[in-house]
Short mmCIF file of C-alpha atoms in Angstrom, two decimals:
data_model
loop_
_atom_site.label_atom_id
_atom_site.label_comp_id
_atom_site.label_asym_id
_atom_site.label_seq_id
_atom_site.Cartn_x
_atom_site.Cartn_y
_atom_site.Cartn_z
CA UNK A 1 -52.11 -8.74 -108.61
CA UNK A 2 -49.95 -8.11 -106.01
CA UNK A 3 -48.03 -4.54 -105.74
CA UNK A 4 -44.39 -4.79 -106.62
CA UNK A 5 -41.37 -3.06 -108.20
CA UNK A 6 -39.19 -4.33 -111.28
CA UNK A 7 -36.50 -6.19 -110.56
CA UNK A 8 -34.80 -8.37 -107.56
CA UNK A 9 -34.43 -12.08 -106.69
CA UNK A 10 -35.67 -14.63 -105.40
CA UNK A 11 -33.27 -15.79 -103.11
CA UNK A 12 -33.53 -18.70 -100.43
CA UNK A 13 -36.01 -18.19 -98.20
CA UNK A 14 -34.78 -20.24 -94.91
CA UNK A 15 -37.42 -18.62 -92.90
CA UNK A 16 -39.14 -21.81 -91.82
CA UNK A 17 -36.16 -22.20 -89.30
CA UNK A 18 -37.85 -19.91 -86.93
CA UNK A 19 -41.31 -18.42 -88.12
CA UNK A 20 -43.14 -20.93 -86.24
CA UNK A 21 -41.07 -20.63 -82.64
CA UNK A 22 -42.67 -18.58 -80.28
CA UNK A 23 -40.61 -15.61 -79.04
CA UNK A 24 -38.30 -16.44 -75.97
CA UNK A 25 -37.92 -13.70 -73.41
CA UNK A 26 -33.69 -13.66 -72.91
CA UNK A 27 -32.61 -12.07 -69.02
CA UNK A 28 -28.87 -10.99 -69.60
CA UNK A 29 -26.26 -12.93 -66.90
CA UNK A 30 -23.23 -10.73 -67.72
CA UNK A 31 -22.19 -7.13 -68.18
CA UNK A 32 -23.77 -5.23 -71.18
CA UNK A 33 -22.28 -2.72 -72.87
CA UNK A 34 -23.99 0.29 -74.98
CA UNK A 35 -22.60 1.48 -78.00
CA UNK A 36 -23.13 5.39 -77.87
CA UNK A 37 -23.62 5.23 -81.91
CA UNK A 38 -26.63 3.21 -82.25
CA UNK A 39 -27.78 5.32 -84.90
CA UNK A 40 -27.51 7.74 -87.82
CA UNK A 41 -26.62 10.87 -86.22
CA UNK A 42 -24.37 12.65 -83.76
CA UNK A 43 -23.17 10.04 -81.25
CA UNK A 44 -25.21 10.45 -77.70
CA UNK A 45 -23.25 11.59 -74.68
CA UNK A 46 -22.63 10.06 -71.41
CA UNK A 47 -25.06 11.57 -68.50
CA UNK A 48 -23.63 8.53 -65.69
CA UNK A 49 -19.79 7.77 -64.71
CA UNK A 50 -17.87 4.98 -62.94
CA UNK A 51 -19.45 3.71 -59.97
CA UNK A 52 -23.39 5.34 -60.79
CA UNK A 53 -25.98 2.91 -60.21
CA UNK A 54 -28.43 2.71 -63.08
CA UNK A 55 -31.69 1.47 -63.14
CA UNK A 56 -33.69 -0.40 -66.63
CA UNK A 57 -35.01 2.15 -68.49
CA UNK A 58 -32.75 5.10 -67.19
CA UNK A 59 -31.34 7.29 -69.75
CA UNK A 60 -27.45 6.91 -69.53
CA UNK A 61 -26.43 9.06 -72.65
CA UNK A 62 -27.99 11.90 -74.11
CA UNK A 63 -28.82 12.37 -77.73
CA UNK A 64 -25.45 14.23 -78.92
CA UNK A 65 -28.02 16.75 -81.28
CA UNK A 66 -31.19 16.91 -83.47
CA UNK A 67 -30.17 14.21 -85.53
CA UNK A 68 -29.46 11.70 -82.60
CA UNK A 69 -31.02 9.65 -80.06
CA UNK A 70 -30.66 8.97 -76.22
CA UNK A 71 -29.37 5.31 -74.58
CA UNK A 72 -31.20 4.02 -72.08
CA UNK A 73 -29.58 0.95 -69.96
CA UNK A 74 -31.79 -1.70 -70.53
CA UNK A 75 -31.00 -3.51 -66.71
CA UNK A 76 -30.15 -2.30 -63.07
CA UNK A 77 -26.21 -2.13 -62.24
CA UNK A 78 -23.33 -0.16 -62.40
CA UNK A 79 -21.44 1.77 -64.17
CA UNK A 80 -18.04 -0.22 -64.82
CA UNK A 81 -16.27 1.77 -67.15
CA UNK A 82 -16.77 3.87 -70.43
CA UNK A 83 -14.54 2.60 -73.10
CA UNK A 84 -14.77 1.45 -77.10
CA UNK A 85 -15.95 -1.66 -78.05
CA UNK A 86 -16.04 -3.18 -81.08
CA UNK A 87 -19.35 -3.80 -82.91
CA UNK A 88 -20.72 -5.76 -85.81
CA UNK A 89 -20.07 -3.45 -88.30
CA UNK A 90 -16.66 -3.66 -87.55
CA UNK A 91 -15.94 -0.35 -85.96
CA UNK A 92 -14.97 0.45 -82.45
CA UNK A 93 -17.19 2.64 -80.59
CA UNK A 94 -16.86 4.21 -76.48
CA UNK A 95 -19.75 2.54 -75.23
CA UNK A 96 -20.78 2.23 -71.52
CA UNK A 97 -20.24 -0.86 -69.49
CA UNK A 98 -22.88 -1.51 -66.67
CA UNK A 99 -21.97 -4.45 -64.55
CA UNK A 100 -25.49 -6.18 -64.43
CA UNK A 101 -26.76 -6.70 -60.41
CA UNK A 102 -29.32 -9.12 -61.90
CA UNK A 103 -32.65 -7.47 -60.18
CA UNK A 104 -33.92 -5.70 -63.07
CA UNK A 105 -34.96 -3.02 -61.24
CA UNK A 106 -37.15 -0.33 -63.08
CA UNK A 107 -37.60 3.46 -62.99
CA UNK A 108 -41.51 4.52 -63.10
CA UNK A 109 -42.72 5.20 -66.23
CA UNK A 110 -45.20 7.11 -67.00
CA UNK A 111 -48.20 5.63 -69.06
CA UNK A 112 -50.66 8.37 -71.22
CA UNK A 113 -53.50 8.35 -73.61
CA UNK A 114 -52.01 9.56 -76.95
CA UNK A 115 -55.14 10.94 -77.77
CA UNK A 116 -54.29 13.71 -74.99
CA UNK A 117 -51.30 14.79 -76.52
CA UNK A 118 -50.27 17.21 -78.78
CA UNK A 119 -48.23 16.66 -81.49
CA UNK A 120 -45.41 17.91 -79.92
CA UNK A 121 -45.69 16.06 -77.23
CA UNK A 122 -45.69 12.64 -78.85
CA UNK A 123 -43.03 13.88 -81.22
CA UNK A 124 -41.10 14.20 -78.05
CA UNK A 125 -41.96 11.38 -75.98
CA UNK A 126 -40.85 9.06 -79.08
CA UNK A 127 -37.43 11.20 -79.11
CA UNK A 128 -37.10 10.79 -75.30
CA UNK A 129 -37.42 7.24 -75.77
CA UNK A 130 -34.55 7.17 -78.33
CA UNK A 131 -36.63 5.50 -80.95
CA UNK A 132 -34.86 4.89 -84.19
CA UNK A 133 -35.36 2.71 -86.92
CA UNK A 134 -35.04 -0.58 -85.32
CA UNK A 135 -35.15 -2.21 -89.24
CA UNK A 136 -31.20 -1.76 -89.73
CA UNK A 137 -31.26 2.07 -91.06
CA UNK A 138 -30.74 3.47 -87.16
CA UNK A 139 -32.09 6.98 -88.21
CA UNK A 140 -33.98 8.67 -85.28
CA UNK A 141 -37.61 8.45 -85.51
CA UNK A 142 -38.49 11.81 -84.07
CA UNK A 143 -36.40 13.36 -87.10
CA UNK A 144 -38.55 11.31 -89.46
CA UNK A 145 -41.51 11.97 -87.83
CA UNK A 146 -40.73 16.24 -88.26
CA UNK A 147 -41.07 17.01 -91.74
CA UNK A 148 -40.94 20.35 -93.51
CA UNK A 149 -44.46 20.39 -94.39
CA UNK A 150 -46.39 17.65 -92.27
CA UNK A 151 -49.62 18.46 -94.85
CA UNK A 152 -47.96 17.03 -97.62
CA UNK A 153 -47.27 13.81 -96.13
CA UNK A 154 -49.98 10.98 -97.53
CA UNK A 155 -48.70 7.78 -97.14
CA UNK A 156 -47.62 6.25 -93.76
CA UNK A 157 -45.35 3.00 -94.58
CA UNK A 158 -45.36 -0.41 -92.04
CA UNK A 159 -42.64 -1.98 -93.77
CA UNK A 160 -43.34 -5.61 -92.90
CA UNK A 161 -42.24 -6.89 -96.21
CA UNK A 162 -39.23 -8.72 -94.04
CA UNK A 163 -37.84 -9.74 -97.25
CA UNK A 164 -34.14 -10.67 -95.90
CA UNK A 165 -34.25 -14.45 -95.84
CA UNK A 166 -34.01 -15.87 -92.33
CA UNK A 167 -35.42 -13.07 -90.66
CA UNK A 168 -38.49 -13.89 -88.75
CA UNK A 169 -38.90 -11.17 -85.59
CA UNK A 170 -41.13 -9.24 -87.56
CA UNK A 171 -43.70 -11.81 -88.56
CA UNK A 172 -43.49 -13.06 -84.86
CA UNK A 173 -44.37 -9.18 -84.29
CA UNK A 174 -47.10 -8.58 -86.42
CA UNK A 175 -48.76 -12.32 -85.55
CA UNK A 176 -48.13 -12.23 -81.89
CA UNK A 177 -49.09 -8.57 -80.99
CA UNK A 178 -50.95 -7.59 -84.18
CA UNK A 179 -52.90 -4.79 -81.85
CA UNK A 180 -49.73 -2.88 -80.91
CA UNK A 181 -48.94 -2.98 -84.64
CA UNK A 182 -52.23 -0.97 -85.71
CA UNK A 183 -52.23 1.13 -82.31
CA UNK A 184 -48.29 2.44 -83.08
CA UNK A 185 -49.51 3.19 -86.72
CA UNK A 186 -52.61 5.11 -85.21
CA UNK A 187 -50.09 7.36 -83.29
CA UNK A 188 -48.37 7.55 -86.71
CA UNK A 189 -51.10 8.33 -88.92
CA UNK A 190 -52.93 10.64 -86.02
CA UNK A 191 -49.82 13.20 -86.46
CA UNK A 192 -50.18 13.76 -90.13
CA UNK A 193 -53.96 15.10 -90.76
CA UNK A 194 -53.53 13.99 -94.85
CA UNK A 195 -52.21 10.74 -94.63
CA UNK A 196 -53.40 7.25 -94.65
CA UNK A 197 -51.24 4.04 -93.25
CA UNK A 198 -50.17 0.67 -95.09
CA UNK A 199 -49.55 -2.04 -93.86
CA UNK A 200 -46.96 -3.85 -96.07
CA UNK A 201 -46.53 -7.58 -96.26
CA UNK A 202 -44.77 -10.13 -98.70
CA UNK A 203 -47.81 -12.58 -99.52
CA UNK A 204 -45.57 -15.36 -98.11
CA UNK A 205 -47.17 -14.19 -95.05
CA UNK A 206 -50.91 -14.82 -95.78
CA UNK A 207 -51.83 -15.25 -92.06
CA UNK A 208 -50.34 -11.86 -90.95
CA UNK A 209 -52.09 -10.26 -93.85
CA UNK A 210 -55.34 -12.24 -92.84
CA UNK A 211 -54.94 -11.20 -89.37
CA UNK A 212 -54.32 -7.38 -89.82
CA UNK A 213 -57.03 -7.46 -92.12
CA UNK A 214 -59.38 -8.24 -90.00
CA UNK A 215 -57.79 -6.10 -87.14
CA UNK A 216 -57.98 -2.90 -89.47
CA UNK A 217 -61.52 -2.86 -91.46
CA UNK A 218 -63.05 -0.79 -89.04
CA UNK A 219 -59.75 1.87 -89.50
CA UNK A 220 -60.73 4.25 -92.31
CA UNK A 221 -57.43 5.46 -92.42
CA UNK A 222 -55.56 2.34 -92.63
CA UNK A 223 -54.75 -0.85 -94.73
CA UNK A 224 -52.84 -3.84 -95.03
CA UNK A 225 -51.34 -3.95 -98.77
CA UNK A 226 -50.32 -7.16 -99.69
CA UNK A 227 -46.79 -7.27 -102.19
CA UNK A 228 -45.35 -9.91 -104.10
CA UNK A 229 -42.72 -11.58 -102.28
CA UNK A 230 -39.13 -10.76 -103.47
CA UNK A 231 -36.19 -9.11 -102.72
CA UNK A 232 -35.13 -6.47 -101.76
CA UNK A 233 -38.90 -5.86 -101.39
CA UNK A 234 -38.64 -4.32 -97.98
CA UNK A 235 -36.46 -1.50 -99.56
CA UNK A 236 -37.75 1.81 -98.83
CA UNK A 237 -37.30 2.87 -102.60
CA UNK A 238 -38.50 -0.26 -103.70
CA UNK A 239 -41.83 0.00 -100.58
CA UNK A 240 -42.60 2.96 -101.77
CA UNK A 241 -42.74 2.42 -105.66
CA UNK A 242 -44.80 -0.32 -104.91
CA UNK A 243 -47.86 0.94 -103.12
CA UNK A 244 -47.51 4.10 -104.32
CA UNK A 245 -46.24 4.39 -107.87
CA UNK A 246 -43.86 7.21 -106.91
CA UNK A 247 -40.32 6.81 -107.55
CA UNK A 248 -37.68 8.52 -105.42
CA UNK A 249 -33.92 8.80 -105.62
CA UNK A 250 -30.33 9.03 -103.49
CA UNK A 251 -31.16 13.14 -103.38
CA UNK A 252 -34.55 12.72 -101.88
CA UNK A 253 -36.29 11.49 -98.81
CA UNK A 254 -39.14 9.60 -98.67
CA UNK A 255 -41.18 12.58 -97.78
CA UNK A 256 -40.03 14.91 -100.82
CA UNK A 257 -42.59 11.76 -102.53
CA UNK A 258 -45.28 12.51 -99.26
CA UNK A 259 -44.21 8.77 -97.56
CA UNK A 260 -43.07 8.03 -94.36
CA UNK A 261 -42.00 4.62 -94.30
CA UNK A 262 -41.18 2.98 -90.93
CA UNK A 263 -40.59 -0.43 -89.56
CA UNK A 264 -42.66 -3.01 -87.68
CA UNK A 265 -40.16 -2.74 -84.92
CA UNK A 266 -40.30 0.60 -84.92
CA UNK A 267 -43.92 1.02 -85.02
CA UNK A 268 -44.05 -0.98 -81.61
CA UNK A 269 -41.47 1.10 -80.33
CA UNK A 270 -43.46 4.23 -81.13
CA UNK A 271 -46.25 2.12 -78.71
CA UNK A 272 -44.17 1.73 -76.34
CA UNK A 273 -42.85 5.37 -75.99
CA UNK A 274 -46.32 7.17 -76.54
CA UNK A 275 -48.51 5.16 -74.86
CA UNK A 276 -46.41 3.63 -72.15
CA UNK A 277 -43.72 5.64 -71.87
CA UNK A 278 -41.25 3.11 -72.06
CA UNK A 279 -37.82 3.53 -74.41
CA UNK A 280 -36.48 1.60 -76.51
CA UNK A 281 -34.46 -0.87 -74.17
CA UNK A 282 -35.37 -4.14 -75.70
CA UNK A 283 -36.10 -5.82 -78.86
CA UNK A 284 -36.65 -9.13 -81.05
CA UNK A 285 -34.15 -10.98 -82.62
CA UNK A 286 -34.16 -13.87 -84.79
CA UNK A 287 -31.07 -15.99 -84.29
CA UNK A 288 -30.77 -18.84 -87.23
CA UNK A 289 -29.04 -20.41 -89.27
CA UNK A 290 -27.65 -24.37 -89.71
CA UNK A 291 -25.22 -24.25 -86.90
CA UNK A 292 -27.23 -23.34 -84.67
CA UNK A 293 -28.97 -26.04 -82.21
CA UNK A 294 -32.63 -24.13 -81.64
CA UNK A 295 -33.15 -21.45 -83.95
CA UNK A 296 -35.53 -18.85 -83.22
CA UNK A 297 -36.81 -15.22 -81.80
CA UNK A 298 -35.58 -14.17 -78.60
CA UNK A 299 -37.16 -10.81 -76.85
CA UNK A 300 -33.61 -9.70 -75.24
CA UNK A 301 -31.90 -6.52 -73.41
CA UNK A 302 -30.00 -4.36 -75.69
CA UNK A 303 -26.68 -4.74 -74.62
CA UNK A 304 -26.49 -8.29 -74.59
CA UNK A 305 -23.87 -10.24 -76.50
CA UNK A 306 -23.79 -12.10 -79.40
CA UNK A 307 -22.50 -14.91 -77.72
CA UNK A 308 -24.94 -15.19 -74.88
CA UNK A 309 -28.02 -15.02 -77.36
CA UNK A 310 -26.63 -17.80 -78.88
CA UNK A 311 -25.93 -20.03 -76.07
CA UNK A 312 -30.08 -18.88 -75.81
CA UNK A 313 -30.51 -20.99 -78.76
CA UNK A 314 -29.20 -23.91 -77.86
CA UNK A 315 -25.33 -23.09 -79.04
CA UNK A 316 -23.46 -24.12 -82.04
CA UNK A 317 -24.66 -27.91 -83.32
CA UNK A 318 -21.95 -27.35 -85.85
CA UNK A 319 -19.29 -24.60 -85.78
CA UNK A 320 -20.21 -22.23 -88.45
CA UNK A 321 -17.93 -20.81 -91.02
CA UNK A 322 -19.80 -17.75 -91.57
CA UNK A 323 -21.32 -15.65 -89.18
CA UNK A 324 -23.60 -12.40 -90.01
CA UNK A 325 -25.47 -9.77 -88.12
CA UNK A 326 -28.40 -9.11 -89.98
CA UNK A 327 -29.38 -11.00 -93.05
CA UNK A 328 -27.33 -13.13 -95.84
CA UNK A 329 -28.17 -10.44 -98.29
CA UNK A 330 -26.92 -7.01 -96.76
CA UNK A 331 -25.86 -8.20 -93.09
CA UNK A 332 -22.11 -7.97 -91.53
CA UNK A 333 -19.90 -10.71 -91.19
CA UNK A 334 -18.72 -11.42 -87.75
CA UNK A 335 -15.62 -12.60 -86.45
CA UNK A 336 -16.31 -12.87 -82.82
CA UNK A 337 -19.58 -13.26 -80.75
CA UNK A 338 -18.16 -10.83 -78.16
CA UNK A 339 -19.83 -7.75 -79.79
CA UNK A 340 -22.86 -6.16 -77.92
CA UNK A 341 -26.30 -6.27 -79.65
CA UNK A 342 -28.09 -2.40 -80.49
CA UNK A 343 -31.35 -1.16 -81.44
CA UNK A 344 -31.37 -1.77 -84.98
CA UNK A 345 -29.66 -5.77 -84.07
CA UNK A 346 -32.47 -7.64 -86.06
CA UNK A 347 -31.20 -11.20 -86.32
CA UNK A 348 -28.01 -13.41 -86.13
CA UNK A 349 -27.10 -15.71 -88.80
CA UNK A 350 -25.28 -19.16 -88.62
CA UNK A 351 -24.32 -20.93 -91.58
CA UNK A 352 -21.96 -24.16 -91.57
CA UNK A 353 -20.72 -23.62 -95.12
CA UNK A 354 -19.49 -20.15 -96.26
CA UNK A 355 -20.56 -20.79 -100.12
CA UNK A 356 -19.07 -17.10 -101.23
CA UNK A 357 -15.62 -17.27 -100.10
CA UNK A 358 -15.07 -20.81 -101.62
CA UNK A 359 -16.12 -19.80 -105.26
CA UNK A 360 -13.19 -17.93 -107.24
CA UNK A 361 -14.68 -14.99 -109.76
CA UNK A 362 -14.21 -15.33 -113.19
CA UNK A 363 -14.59 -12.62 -115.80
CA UNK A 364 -17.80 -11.04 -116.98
CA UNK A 365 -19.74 -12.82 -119.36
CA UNK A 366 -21.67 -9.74 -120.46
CA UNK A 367 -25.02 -11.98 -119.97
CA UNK A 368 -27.19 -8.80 -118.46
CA UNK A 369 -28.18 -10.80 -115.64
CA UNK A 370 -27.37 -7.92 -113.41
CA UNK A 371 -29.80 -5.83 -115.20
CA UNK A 372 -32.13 -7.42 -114.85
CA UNK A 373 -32.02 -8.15 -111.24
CA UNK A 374 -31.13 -4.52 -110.12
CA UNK A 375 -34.58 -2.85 -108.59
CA UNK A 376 -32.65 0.56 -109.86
CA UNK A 377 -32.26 -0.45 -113.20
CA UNK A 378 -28.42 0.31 -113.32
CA UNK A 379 -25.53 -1.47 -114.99
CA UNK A 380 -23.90 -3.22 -111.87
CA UNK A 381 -21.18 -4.97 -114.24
CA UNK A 382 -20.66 -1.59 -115.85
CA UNK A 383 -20.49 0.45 -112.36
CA UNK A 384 -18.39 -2.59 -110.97
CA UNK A 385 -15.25 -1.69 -113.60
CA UNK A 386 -15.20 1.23 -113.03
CA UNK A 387 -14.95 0.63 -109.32
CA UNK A 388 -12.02 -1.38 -109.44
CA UNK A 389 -10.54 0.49 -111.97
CA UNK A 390 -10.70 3.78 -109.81
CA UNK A 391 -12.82 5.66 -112.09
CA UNK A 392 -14.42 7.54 -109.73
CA UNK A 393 -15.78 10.16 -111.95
CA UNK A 394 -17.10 7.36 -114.55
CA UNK A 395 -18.92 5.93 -111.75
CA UNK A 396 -20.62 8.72 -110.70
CA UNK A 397 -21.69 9.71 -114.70
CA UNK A 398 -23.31 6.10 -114.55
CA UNK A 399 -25.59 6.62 -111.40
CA UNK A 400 -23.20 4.77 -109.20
CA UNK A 401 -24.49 6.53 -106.03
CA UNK A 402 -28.37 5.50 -106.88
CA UNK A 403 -27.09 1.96 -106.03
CA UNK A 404 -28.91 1.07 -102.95
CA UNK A 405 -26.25 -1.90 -101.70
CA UNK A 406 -28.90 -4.80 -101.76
CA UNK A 407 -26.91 -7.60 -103.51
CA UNK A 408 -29.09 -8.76 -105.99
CA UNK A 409 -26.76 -8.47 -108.88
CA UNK A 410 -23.85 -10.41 -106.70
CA UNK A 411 -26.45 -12.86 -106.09
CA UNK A 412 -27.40 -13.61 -109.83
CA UNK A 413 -24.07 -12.98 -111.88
CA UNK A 414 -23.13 -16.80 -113.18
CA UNK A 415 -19.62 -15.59 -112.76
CA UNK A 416 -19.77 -15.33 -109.42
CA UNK A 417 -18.30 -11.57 -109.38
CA UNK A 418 -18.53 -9.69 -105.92
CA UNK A 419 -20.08 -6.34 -107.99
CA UNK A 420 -21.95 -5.30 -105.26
CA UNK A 421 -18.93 -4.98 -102.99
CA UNK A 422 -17.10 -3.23 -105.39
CA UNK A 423 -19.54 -0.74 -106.26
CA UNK A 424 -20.00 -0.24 -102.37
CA UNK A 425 -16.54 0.77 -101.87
CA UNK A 426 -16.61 3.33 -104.74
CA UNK A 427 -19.44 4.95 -103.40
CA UNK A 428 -18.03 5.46 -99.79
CA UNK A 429 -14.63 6.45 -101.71
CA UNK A 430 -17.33 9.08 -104.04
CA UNK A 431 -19.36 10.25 -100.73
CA UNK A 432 -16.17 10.56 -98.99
CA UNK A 433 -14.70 12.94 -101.51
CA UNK A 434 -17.97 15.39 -101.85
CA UNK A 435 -17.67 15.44 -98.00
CA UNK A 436 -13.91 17.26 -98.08
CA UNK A 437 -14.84 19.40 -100.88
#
């Protein structure tokens, strides 16, 4: 039986678009730009000015405080301007323009055996790198990675459920470079003397589980646990209730349960910075979707559009009517291409119809399908009213801020109610009031 939580959908998968395409290495032609909030945290602050010349890999903004992380320009050029930009989420944010001279030129890096370092030292060499959760969540690794009481931690998490549909960049990860997958966990695991590291992958994926298997069955401290595949399966709640039968909720942290969970993509970028030395100054990205001509996974330079990793793929074969950064479940809509990509940019989505906007609500049938589906076993219809009745004290009685945004009761309600945007909103309204008080 396969470990799971109760709860979710099954939505579409649409990952046959681009799990089979090899991963295309993307070289930037234009100017990048660096948002300096690429992360959960403190903004980072500018270290360069107008007119510097930068080289890939150069840190160009400091992290802004403990919970922060450096960015590092990810080509050679310089330094146009500092200004705000607008990204996908919708927000402007001063970011740093480098004017790209096209010869990639490199600073030396400085390659180690972990197994010399201390923990310190790694701690630090992933928090030099500006690692963060490169699975959507932005928080900085090093923070993670820095518990209270490092002795209590048992469980190290590779979330490579990838349970988004569309997304592919992880499975192209964990099939292409399966050995930096285990190494990056070894770093992981090596820091926390009581722990032991999972692998985690939706059995849609039986030849990455086959494959990391095999890789691992020499590794006493580490194994691939297969999960059922459905959403939101890849949920860190949801992860972690799965392999390890302990529950946690929006006043905890994965550690208060001893779990660590991190990302595929983060797990090579903890690699890269240990081993190698390198930050975080690239990434894979699945762009898909029915309007575009040749979806698949491109290895780009953070700072790159939207628009030119799409002209990567081939271009629009159709001009969508919806556009998302991330996936169709808890991704952004987009209304322009000219946004720069970040660290936690997973994939870019393309659809030719936008289904949602051309279905009108109608009122709740009290069917319980929402139940059902919700992997916190709330009352989205419930929480829903009382969010657009501005019952903000209601909300909160009924567990409104354990709702972990994943869409599954949107997705399933026959009336075709937007619940999980309302109950979104009340929670930032909620959150935002506890912060004045």
């Amino acid at each position: 039986m396969r470990l799971t939580f109760k709860g979710g959908v099954h939505p579409f998968e649409g990952k046959e678009m681009s799990k089979d395409c090899p991963v295309e290495k993307y070289l930037p032609k234009s100017d990048l730009a660096y948002p300096l909030s690429q992360h959960i945290g403190a903004p980072a602050k500018p270290v360069v000015a107008k007119g510097d010349h930068v080289l890939a890999g150069q840190m160009i903004a400091e992290a802004g405080g403990f919970v922060s992380a450096p960015v590092h320009a990810s080509v050679s050029g310089t330094v146009k301007c500092i200004e705000k930009r607008l990204t996908a989420t919708g927000s402007m944010v001063d970011s740093i323009i480098v004017e790209n001279d096209g010869l990639y030129e490199e600073v030396e890096f400085h390659p180690v055996d972990p197994a010399s370092l201390t923990r310190e030292e790694i701690i630090g060499r992933i928090r030099d790198g500006g690692v963060v959760g490169l699975g959507g969540a932005g928080f900085p690794t090093h923070v993670k990675l820095s518990p209270k009481e490092p002795d209590k931690i048992e469980y190290i998490l590779v979330n490579g459920a990838e349970c988004e549909p569309y997304l592919t960049s992880d499975y192209r990860r964990m099939m292409d470079q399966p050995e930096k997958v285990v190494e990056g966990l070894k770093i992981v695991v090596g820091l926390f003397p009581n722990a032991k590291g999972c692998i985690c992958i939706e059995d849609n994926k039986p030849d990455c589980i086959e494959k990391l298997t095999e890789l691992v069955k020499d590794e006493p401290r580490i194994e691939v646990c297969p999960l059922q595949t459905k959403y939101p399966q890849g949920g860190e709640r949801q992860l972690i209730y799965a392999v390890t039968g302990r529950a946690i909720n929006s006043k905890m942290l994965p550690a208060d349960a001893g779990c660590i969970v991190d990302n595929v993509e983060t797990i090579i970028a903890v690699y890269r910075a240990v081993k190698l030395g390198r930050p975080v100054t690239n990434r894979i990205s699945t762009i898909t979707g029915d309007a575009i001509a040749n979806p698949g996974n491109f290895l780009y330079s953070i700072g790159t559009s939207y628009a030119e990793l799409v002209e990567a793929a081939g271009g629009f074969k159709t001009q969508p009517e919806k556009i998302i950064s991330g996936g169709p479940m808890m991704g952004f809509a987009m209304f322009s291409l000219d946004i720069p990509t970040t660290k936690t940019s997973s994939s870019l989505l393309c659809l030719s119809k936008d289904e949602v906007s051309k279905v009108e609500p109608s009122a709740c049938i009290n069917c319980g399908r929402c139940v059902e589906a919700c992997p916190e076993q709330l009352i989205p219809s419930r929480l829903a009213k009382f969010s657009n009745n501005g019952l903000a004290e209601a909300f909160e009685s009924w567990h409104g801020l354990e709702c972990v945004e994943c869409g599954s009761c949107s997705f399933v309600c026959p009336a075709r109610r937007q619940l999980a945007q309302s109950i979104k909103t009340m929670k930032k309204q909620v959150l935002a009031a506890k912060r004045k008080k």
